[in-house]
C-alpha positions as CSV (number, residue, x, y, z in Angstrom):
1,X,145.7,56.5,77.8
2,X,147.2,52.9,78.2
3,X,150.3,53.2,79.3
4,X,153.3,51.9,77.1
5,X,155.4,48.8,77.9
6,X,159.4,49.2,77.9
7,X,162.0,46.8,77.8
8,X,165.7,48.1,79.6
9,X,168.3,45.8,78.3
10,X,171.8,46.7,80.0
11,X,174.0,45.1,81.8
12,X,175.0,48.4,83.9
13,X,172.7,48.3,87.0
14,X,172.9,52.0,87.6
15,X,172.2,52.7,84.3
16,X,169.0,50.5,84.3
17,X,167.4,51.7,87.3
18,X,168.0,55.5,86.3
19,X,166.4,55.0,83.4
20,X,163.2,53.2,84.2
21,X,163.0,55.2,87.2
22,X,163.2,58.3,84.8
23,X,160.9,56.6,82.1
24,X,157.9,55.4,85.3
25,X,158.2,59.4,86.1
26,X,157.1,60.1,82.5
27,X,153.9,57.1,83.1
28,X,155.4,54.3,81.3
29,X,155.7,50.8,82.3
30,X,158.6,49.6,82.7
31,X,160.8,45.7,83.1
32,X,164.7,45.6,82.8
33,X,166.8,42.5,82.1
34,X,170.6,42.5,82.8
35,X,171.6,40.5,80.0
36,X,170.2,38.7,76.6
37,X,168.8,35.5,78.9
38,X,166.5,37.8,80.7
39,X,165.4,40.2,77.7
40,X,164.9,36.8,75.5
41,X,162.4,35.8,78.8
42,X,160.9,39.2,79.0
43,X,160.4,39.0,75.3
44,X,158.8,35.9,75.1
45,X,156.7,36.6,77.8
46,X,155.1,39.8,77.2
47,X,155.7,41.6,73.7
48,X,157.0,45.0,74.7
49,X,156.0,48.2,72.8
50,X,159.4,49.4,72.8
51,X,163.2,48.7,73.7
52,X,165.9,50.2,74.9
53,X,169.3,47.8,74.6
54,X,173.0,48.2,75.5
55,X,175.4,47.1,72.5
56,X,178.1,45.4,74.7
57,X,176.9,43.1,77.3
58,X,179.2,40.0,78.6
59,X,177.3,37.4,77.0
60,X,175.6,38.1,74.1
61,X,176.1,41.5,72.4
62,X,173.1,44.0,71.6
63,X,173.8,43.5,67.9
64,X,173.5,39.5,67.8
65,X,170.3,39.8,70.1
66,X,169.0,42.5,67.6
67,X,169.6,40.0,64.6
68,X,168.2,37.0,66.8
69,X,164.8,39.3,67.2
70,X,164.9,39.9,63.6
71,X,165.5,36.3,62.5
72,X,162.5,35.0,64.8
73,X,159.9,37.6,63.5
74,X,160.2,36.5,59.9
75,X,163.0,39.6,59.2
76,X,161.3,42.0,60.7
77,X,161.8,43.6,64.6
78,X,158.3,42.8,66.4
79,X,159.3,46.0,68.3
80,X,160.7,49.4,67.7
81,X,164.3,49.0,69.1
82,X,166.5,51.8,70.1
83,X,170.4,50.8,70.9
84,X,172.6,52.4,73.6
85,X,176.4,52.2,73.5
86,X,179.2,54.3,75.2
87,X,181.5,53.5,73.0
88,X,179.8,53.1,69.8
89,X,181.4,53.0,65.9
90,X,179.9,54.3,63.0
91,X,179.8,50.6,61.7
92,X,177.8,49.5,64.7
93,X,175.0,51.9,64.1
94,X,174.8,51.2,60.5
95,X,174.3,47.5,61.7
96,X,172.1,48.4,64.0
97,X,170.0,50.5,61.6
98,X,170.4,47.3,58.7
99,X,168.6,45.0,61.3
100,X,166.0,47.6,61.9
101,X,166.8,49.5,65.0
102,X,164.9,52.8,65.1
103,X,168.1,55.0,66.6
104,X,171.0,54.9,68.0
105,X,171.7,57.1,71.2
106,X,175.1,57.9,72.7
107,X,176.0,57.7,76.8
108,X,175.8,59.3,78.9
109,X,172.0,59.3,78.2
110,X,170.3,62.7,78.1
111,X,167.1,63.0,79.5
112,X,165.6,64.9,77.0
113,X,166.8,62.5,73.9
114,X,165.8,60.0,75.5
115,X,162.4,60.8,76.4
116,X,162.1,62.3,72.2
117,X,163.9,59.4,70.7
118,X,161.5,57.1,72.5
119,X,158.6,58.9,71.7
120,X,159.0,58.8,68.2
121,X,160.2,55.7,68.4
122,X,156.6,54.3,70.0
123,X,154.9,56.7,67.3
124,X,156.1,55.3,64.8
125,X,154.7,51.9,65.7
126,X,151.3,53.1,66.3
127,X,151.8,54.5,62.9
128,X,152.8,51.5,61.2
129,X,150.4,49.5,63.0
130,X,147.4,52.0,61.5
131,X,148.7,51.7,58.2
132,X,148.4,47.9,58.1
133,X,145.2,48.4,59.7
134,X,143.9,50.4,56.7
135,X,144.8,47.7,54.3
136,X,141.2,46.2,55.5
137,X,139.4,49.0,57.2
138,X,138.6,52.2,56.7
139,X,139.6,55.3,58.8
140,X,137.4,55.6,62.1
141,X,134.0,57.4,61.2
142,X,131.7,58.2,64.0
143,X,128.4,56.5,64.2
144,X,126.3,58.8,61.7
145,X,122.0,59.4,62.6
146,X,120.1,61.6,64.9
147,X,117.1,59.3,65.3
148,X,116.7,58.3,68.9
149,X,117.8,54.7,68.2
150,X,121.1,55.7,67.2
151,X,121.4,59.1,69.7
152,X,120.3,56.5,72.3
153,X,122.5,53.7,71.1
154,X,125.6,56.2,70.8
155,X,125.3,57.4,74.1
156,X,125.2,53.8,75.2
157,X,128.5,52.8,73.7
158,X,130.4,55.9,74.7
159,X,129.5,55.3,78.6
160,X,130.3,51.4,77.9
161,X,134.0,52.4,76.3
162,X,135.5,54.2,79.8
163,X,135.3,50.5,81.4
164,X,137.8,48.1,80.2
165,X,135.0,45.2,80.1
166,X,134.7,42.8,76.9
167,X,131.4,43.3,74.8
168,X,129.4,41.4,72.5
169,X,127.8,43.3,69.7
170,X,125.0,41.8,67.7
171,X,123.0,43.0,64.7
172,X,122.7,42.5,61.0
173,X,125.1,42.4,58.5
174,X,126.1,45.8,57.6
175,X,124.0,47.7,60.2
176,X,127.1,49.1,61.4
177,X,129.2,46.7,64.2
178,X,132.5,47.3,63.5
179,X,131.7,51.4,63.4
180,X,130.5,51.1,67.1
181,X,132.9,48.9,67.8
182,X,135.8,51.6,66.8
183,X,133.8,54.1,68.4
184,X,134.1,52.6,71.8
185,X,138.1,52.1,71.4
186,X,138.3,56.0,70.3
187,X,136.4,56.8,73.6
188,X,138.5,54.4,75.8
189,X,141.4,54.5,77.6
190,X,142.8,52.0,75.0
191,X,142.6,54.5,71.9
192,X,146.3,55.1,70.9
193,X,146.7,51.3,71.1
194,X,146.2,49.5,68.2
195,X,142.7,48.6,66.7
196,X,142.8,45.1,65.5
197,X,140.0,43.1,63.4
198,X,139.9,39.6,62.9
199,X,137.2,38.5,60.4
200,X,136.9,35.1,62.1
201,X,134.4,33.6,59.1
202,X,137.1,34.7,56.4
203,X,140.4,32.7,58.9
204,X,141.3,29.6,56.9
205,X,140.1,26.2,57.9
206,X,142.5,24.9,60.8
207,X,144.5,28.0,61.2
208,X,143.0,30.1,63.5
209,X,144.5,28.9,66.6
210,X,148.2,30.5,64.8
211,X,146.2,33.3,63.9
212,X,145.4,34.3,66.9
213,X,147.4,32.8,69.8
214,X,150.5,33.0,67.3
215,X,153.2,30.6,66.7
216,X,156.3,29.2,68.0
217,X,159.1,27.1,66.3
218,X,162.2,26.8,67.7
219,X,163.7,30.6,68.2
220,X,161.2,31.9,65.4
221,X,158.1,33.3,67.0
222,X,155.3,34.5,64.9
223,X,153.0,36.8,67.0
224,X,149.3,36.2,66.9
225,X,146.7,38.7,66.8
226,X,146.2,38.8,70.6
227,X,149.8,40.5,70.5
228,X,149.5,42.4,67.5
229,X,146.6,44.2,69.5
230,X,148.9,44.2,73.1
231,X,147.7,47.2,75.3
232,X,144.6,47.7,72.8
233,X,141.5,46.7,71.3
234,X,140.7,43.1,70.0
235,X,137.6,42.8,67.6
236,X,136.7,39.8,66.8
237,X,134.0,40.0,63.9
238,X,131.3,36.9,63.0
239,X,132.6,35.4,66.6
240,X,130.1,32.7,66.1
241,X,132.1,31.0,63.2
242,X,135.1,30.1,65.7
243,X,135.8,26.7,65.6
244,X,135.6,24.7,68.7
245,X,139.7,24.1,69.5
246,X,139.7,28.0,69.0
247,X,136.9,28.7,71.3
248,X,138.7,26.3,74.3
249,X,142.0,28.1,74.2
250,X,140.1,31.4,73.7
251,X,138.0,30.7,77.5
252,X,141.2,30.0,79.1
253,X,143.3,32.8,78.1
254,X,140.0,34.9,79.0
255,X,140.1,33.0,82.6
256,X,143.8,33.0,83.7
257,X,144.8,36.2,81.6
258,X,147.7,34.4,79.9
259,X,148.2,32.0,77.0
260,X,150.4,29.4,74.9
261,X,151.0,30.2,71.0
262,X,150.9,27.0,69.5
263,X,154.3,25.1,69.8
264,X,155.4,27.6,73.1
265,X,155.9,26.4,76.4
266,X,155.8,30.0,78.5
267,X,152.9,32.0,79.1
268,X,152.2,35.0,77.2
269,X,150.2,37.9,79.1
270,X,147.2,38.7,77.9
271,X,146.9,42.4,77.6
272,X,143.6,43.2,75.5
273,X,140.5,44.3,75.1
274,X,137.7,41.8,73.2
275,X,134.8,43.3,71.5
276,X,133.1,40.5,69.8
277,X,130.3,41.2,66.8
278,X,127.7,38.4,65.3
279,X,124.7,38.6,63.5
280,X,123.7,35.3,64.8
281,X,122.1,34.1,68.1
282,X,124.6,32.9,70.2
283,X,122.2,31.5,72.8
284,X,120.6,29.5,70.0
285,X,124.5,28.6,68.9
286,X,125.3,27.6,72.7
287,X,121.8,24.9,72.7
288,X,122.7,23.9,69.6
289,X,125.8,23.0,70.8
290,X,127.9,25.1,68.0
291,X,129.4,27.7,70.7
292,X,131.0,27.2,73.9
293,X,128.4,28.1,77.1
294,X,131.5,29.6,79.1
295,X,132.7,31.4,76.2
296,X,129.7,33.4,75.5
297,X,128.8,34.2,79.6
298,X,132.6,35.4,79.2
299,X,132.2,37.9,75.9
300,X,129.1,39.0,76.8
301,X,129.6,40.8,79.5
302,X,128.0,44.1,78.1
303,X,125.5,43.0,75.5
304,X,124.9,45.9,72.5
305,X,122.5,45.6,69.8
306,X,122.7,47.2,66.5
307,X,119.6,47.5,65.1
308,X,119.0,47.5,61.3
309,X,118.7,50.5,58.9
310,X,115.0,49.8,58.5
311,X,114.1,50.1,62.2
312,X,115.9,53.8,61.9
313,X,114.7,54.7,58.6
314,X,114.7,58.3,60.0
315,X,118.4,58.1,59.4
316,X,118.5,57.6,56.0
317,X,118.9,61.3,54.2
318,X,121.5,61.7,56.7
319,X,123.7,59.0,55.8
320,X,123.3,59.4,52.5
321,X,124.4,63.3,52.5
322,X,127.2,62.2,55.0
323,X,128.6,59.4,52.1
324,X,128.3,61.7,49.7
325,X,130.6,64.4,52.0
326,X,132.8,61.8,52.4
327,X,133.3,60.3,49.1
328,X,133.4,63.8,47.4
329,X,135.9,65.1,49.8
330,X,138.0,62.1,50.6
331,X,138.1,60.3,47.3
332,X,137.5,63.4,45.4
333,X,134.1,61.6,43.5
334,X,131.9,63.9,41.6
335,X,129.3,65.7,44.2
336,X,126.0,64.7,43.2
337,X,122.5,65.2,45.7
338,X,119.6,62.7,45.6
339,X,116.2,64.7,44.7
340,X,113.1,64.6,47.1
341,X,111.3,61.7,45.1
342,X,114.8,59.9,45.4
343,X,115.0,60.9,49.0
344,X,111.3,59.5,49.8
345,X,112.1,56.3,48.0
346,X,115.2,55.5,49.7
347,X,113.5,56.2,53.3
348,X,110.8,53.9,52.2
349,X,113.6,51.0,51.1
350,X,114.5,48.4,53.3
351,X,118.1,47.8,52.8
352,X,118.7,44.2,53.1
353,X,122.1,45.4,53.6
354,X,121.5,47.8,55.6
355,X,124.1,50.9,55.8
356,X,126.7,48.9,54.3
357,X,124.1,48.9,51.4
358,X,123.2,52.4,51.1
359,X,127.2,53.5,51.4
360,X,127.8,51.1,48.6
361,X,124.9,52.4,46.5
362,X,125.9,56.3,47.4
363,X,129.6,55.6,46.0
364,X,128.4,53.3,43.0
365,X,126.3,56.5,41.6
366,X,128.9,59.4,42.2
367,X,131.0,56.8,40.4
368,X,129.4,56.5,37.5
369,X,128.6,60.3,37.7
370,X,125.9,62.6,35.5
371,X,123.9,64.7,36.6
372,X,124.4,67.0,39.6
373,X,121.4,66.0,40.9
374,X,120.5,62.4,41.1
375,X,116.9,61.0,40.7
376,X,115.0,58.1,41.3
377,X,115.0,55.9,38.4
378,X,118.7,56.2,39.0
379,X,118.3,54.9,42.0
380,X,116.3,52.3,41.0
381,X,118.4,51.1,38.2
382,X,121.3,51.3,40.8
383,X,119.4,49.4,43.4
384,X,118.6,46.6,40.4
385,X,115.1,46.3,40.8
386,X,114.0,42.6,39.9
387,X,111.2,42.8,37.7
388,X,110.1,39.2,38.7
389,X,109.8,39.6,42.2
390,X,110.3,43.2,43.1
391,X,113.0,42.4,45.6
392,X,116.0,44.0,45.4
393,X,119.3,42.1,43.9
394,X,122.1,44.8,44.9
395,X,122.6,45.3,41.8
396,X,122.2,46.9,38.5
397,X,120.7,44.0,36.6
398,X,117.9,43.4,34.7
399,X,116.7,39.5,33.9
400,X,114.8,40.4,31.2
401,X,117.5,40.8,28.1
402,X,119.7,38.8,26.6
403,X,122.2,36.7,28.7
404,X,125.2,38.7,26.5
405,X,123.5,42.3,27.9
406,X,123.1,40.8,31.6
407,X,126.8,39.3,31.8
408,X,127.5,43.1,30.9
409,X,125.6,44.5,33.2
410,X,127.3,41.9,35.8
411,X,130.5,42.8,35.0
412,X,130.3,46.6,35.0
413,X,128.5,46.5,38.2
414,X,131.1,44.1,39.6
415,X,134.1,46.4,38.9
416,X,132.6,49.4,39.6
417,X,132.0,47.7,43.0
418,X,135.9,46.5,43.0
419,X,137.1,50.4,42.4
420,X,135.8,51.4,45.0
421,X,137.0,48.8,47.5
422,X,140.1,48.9,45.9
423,X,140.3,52.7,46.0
424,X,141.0,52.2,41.6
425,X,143.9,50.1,42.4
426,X,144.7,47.8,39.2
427,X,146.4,45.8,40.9
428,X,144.8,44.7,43.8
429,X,141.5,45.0,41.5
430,X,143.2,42.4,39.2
431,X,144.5,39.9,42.3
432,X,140.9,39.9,43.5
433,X,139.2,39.4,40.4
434,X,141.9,36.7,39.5
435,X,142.8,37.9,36.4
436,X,146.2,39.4,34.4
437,X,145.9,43.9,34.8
438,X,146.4,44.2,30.7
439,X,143.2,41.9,30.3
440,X,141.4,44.3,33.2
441,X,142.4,47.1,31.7
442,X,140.9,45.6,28.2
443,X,138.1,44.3,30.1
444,X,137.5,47.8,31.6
445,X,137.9,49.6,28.4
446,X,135.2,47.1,26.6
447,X,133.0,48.1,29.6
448,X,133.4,52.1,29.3
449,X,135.2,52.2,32.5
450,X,137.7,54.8,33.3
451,X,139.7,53.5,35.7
452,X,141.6,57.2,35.9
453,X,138.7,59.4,35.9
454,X,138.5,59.7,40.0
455,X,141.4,62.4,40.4
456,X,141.3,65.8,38.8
């Protein structure tokens, strides 16, 4: 397990040595400042995962320091905070706690509630932290398939993720990147740190340097994703789209282990892991001159390959009885199993979108429910067979009606789609699709959509 950084901010020299002496005991790693000048420099330096801070101190007090931290991070502490006083008030620690301290502990320090204050103090970040990364990710599922590829490929990623090198993953679309890449931070040593993705293609033009590298301006600091994943995993997803300014700073952070966020003066440590995914060739992107040479010999230290759904095909009735487990159980969506004929069809499909596809496809028909037992024209109205062509469209669409019945069919597929990224939620559904929620909910009505129906 990475060990956890902590900041010892008090002015008492006895009391700072006892305590990081007691808290390196316990594994941690830990820097002390003897007054607000040093934490501000220890701060600003390297992010800590936690502090521990004195209230009175000769020149600046813990409480204006704890407002300062808040002020500079948008409002919010960057880091849990726990306060120490000996002679504390009750209107202190309901300051304290306004700003955002996590607790409030008495001295003389005891070990004990210390070391339990702490702890909670540092899981409750790593909670937090999760919870923000759910917003865009789902929970961590193991790589699913028993075919050789993926046994192969599994063992491959596992014995990769006990060294702390950076890797480049490559592969299709939806064949599965950021799955392996999660697998290899549950394996590592870096697993209760935080798992951060950055979809680089999605980062608005001319902002990814502050996305990243973070911000400075004047005493306000806005921390970059490089912090945001401090002491854990960085995965950069669709690294190919970085733009060039982006890719310089990125090689010399990766070179001297330290970087500037735009508008700072002081090095920040650099304390992460990089996996990096693309489904393009980035030795075509370095001769075309689109991707940094020194950049890619950097990320791709260990090279992985995910290989598309179709080049496993032997997967197939797996992952689709593991989707249905998990969407059954875990969003409680009808259980419905795919007949033989379906089952022979789907292994025979090549999934342009590989499992990304076929997950999609599993939650679309235990959405729209009927029969226990699901069959293949089902499937195939699912898939959207084009009629023209015979390629498949994603979607349940058929080019030979009306335009009136085909927007229809558009539209139904479309929010059936959106309720299941959106896990039913109106709301977000509504911000996405850019419209009011009364017109979605009219619009869903028209559409026979029950927007209610998943919970029993």
């Amino acid at each position: 397990m990475k060990s956890s950084y902590i900041l010892v901010v008090d002015d008492e020299p006895d009391i700072r040595e006892t305590v990081k002496e007691i808290l390196e005991d316990e594994g941690y790693l830990v820097a002390t400042a003897k007054n607000a000048d040093e934490a501000r420099h220890h701060f600003r330096e390297h992010l800590p995962d936690a502090v521990l801070l004195d209230i009175w101190m000769p020149d600046t007090d813990g409480i204006t320091l704890l407002k300062e931290w808040s002020e500079m991070s948008g409002g919010k502490l960057p880091s849990p905070v726990v306060m120490m006083s000996g002679h504390g008030t009750v209107e202190t620690a309901v300051e304290a706690t306004r700003l955002g301290a996590y607790d409030f502990l008495e001295k003389p320090l005891g070990i004990a509630k210390l070391l339990l204050t702490l702890e909670r103090a540092l899981q409750s970040s790593r909670l937090q932290l999760q919870a923000n990364d759910s917003l865009h990710a789902a929970p961590f599922i193991e790589p699913t398939g028993s075919s050789q590829a993926i046994t192969r490929l599994r063992e491959q990623v596992k014995r990769i993720a006990q060294h702390d090198s950076w890797v480049l993953m490559s592969g299709e679309a939806g064949s599965g990147r950021e799955t392996f890449a999660r697998y290899i931070h549950a394996n590592c040593t870096r697993a209760e740190r935080p798992f951060v993705h950055v979809a680089v293609s999605s980062i608005e033009a001319g902002n990814a340097a502050l996305e990243l590298f973070g911000r400075e301006e004047g005493q306000k600091i806005d921390y970059g994703r490089l912090e945001q994943a401090r002491g854990g995993t960085l995965f950069l997803d669709e690294v190919a789209d970085m733009d060039a300014d982006v890719q310089k700073r990125l090689v010399g952070a990766l070179d001297t282990g330290s970087f500037l966020r735009v508008g700072g003066s002081e090095p920040v440590h650099l304390d992460v892991r990089i996996i990096a995914a693309t489904q393009k060739n980035l030795e075509d992107e370095v001769n075309e001159g689109r991707f940094r040479e020194d950049l890619f010999f950097q990320l791709n230290v260990v090279p992985v390959v995910i290989p598309p759904l179709r080049e496993h095909e032997d997967d197939v009735i797996e992952l689709l009885n593991f989707y249905v487990d998990h969407y059954s159980s875990r969003e409680r969506l009808p259980y419905r199993r795919f007949d033989t004929a379906a089952q022979n069809y789907l292994r025979q499909y090549q999934w342009p979108g590989n499992v990304r596809e076929l997950k999609n496809l599993v939650q679309r028909l235990l959405i729209v429910g009927g029969d226990e037992e699901i069959e293949v024209s089902e499937v195939e109205s699912a898939i959207g067979i084009l009629s023209s062509s015979g390629q498949s469209a994603g979607i349940s669409i058929s080019f030979d009606q009306p335009l009136r019945e085909a927007r229809e069919d558009f539209e139904r597929a479309y929010f059936i789609y959106q309720m299941g990224k959106h896990d039913r939620n109106v709301t977000q559904m509504a911000e996405e699709a850019g419209i009011e929620r009364t017109h979605l909910y009219r619009k869903l009505k028209s559409l026979d959509i029950d927007v209610k129906a998943k919970r029993k």
